[in-house]
Amino acid sequence: MDKFRMVFQFLQSNQESFMSGICGIMALASAQLYSAFDFNCPCLPRYNLAYGLGVLLVPPLILFLLGFVLNNNVSMLTEEWRRPQGQRGKDAAVLRYMFCSVAQRAMIAPAVWVSVTLLDGKCITCAFCTALPVEALGNASHHSLPQGEMKRVLARIPCQEIYDGQELVANEVAIRYLRCISQALGWCFVLLMTTLAFLVRSLRPCFTQAVFLKSRYWSHYIDIERKLFDETCAEHAKSFAKVCIQQFFQSMSKDLVATHCHPPRKAPTDAGEASEKLLGITDWGTMNTALKSWHRCKPPLHLHPAAPLSSNGWAGEWLVCLSSQLQINTSGLPFRLDAQES
């Protein structure tokens, strides 16, 4: 169990590298998935286009959504976007930076799928075989065929075993023509994605360096703040459970002593340390209020370590925010304000 905990902590501390590795694995998996995919064109005029474009576009959409699901920063982005304003404003530039970072990683696997699919050529051959220019590639003497019959014959081009239109256009010629177009589109798509990646990664900081640095800094801050808050909550929950269990066994020990069934035991020495870690939050309702306060009214990003707390300072503003948003009495807040009165 300790080894799994160490691995989990390592992944949390190196989340960016971990997510980049996940995106690379998904890209390789998408290419391997396509190679293992059994492509079977229906060879029917009404279904070829839907099947070909479906195989080309639907799996990338699934991989794109899967990239969002596997990225832990999506929940952080949604939480920052949907949280109440409180005393801390929300910067649209930071939200855009966070969304672009998530979307860039999520687009890797879909881009690999589309590239591999276009370079293979089966989807384009199946989808657009009925639009083949017969006048340029086929036999012009068979143009007397009805339009519906010609589409039925052309729709069987991907299926060599049932194709019966060699007199109209050779099967090998048609497949080579469509595959050539598909590969050209594939290389153009690769060039486009590479150019866009170059522009995003290289040129964007050059034109908006100040905005880029600001957005990246506060994006990292939000991520670190959330991790530290989770760690603090976990430590508080551990201390809470420890004190609860110790109080339970102390009460059981007193009951046993009262009934002369058990000799008295010395209280544990670390009970005071666990109580100090609770920071005055020692009941279920107060803890829920504190969590609601953190969500609805986060403290402002304006620190004054040398200045004492006063009624018109940070604590007073936070109390006003909490009382206005939570509709509760300030005397029931989970924070000790004796220092202000003194």
JSON list of C-alpha atoms in Angstrom, two decimals, residues 232 236 239 272-282 286 290 333-336:
[
{"chain": "A", "resi": 232, "resn": "THR", "atom": "CA", "xyz": [-5.08, 20.22, 4.56]},
{"chain": "A", "resi": 236, "resn": "HIS", "atom": "CA", "xyz": [-7.84, 17.74, 9.33]},
{"chain": "A", "resi": 239, "resn": "SER", "atom": "CA", "xyz": [-7.01, 14.49, 13.20]},
{"chain": "A", "resi": 272, "resn": "GLY", "atom": "CA", "xyz": [-3.58, 17.32, 22.53]},
{"chain": "A", "resi": 273, "resn": "GLU", "atom": "CA", "xyz": [-1.56, 17.52, 19.32]},
{"chain": "A", "resi": 274, "resn": "ALA", "atom": "CA", "xyz": [-4.44, 16.08, 17.28]},
{"chain": "A", "resi": 275, "resn": "SER", "atom": "CA", "xyz": [-6.84, 18.55, 18.91]},
{"chain": "A", "resi": 276, "resn": "GLU", "atom": "CA", "xyz": [-4.60, 21.47, 18.01]},
{"chain": "A", "resi": 277, "resn": "LYS", "atom": "CA", "xyz": [-4.63, 20.43, 14.35]},
{"chain": "A", "resi": 278, "resn": "LEU", "atom": "CA", "xyz": [-8.41, 20.78, 14.30]},
{"chain": "A", "resi": 279, "resn": "LEU", "atom": "CA", "xyz": [-8.01, 24.61, 14.48]},
{"chain": "A", "resi": 280, "resn": "GLY", "atom": "CA", "xyz": [-11.20, 24.99, 16.50]},
{"chain": "A", "resi": 281, "resn": "ILE", "atom": "CA", "xyz": [-13.40, 23.16, 13.98]},
{"chain": "A", "resi": 282, "resn": "THR", "atom": "CA", "xyz": [-14.66, 20.30, 16.10]},
{"chain": "A", "resi": 286, "resn": "THR", "atom": "CA", "xyz": [-19.00, 23.82, 11.63]},
{"chain": "A", "resi": 290, "resn": "ALA", "atom": "CA", "xyz": [-16.16, 26.04, 6.62]},
{"chain": "A", "resi": 333, "resn": "LEU", "atom": "CA", "xyz": [-18.70, 31.07, 11.88]},
{"chain": "A", "resi": 334, "resn": "PRO", "atom": "CA", "xyz": [-16.00, 28.38, 12.24]},
{"chain": "A", "resi": 335, "resn": "PHE", "atom": "CA", "xyz": [-13.23, 30.91, 12.89]},
{"chain": "A", "resi": 336, "resn": "ARG", "atom": "CA", "xyz": [-12.01, 32.27, 16.18]}
]
